[in-house]
Amino acid sequence: MLLHLSTWPEVETYLQTSQGIILPIGSTEQHGPSGLIGTDAICAETIAKGVGERTQAMVAPTINVGMALHHTGFPGTISLRPSTMILFIRDYITSLVKAGFHKFYFINGHGGNIHTLRAAFSEIYTYLEELHYPHAVRVRCQVANWFMCSSVYKLAKELYGDEEGSHATPSEVAVTQFVYPEAIKTAFLSPEVGKGHKIYGSIDFRRRYPDGRMGSNPALATKEHGQQFYHLAVEELSQGYLEFLQGD
Ligand SMILES: [Zn+2]
């Protein structure tokens, strides 16, 4: 069930049997010369919809801008500052808590969101307690990174070895090819690719990673691989969501 394609009475009815909701979160950021700017949001949204269908869960609208400040040296990237994102997530969750939701399962497509999301969760628990929200004590937030599912990681290693890299990876590019085959892009990819540098500001990032990739070879991606990654992630995260719902 997609929240944005539901009516308020349908949401009210859903809440009588479940207080859980899945929130896809990605980023709008460069993904190398051949990867789509929307890669992280596309992957999170597609997999979240699959998990929602499998588990009969409500899926919130995709949060498609995240914390990508270090990518802003490349045109097309849009980022929130961590402090903005914390407040954004807090308001988002507070609205849903008010409606009666308690369990928030973020399906995340961007590594750069993880720290800020965890900080936002701490902020939210305290905020709701201090406001004496009636169900504050029952609120639970969790972040599940599709690209860190053990089955996904294993397949990526088998297919790509070290060329999976850590940004603009063939696995994430493959998922976007599966979802949008009409938008598959090709580009010259230099065999020399930056890897292993620490991340500081956006100027330094572009200097260290001149074409935006981090150790990856996205030319290895195929839409058939993308379909395999999709199924593995949906399977593993559906299990994860159901366990999260059952936990106290
Ligand atoms: Zn990505």
PDB file of C-alpha atoms in Angstrom, residues 27-41 43 71 74-75 77 109-110 166-169 172-173 176 189 211-214 216 218:
ATOM      1  CA  SER A  27      19.773  10.807  -2.419  1.00  0.00           C
ATOM      2  CA  THR A  28      19.997  13.003  -5.504  1.00  0.00           C
ATOM      3  CA  GLU A  29      23.691  12.934  -6.317  1.00  0.00           C
ATOM      4  CA  GLN A  30      26.219  12.249  -9.033  1.00  0.00           C
ATOM      5  CA  HIS A  31      26.921   8.599  -9.731  1.00  0.00           C
ATOM      6  CA  GLY A  32      29.906   8.817 -12.062  1.00  0.00           C
ATOM      7  CA  PRO A  33      29.767   9.491 -15.815  1.00  0.00           C
ATOM      8  CA  SER A  34      27.243   6.723 -16.561  1.00  0.00           C
ATOM      9  CA  GLY A  35      25.155   6.433 -13.362  1.00  0.00           C
ATOM     10  CA  LEU A  36      21.866   8.263 -12.919  1.00  0.00           C
ATOM     11  CA  ILE A  37      21.680  11.178 -10.469  1.00  0.00           C
ATOM     12  CA  GLY A  38      18.615   9.541  -8.908  1.00  0.00           C
ATOM     13  CA  THR A  39      20.269   6.125  -8.419  1.00  0.00           C
ATOM     14  CA  ASP A  40      20.007   5.955  -4.613  1.00  0.00           C
ATOM     15  CA  ALA A  41      16.384   7.109  -4.527  1.00  0.00           C
ATOM     16  CA  CYS A  43      16.932   1.756  -5.714  1.00  0.00           C
ATOM     17  CA  HIS A  71      29.068  15.205  -3.980  1.00  0.00           C
ATOM     18  CA  PHE A  74      29.387  17.690  -9.449  1.00  0.00           C
ATOM     19  CA  PRO A  75      26.419  19.332 -11.193  1.00  0.00           C
ATOM     20  CA  THR A  77      23.653  16.926  -6.900  1.00  0.00           C
ATOM     21  CA  GLY A 109      19.939   3.633  -0.651  1.00  0.00           C
ATOM     22  CA  HIS A 110      22.764   5.978   0.349  1.00  0.00           C
ATOM     23  CA  SER A 166      31.946   1.875  -2.954  1.00  0.00           C
ATOM     24  CA  HIS A 167      30.218   4.541  -5.050  1.00  0.00           C
ATOM     25  CA  ALA A 168      28.526   4.382  -8.453  1.00  0.00           C
ATOM     26  CA  THR A 169      28.782   0.633  -7.930  1.00  0.00           C
ATOM     27  CA  GLU A 172      23.254  -0.081  -7.728  1.00  0.00           C
ATOM     28  CA  VAL A 173      23.599   0.890 -11.395  1.00  0.00           C
ATOM     29  CA  THR A 176      18.442   1.308 -11.953  1.00  0.00           C
ATOM     30  CA  LEU A 189      35.282   5.054 -17.995  1.00  0.00           C
ATOM     31  CA  ASP A 211      34.874  11.304 -12.461  1.00  0.00           C
ATOM     32  CA  GLY A 212      32.808  10.677  -9.327  1.00  0.00           C
ATOM     33  CA  ARG A 213      33.328   6.930  -9.053  1.00  0.00           C
ATOM     34  CA  MET A 214      34.910   5.400  -5.974  1.00  0.00           C
ATOM     35  CA  SER A 216      33.912   0.961  -9.073  1.00  0.00           C
ATOM     36  CA  PRO A 218      29.698   0.362 -13.400  1.00  0.00           C
TER      37      PRO A 218
END
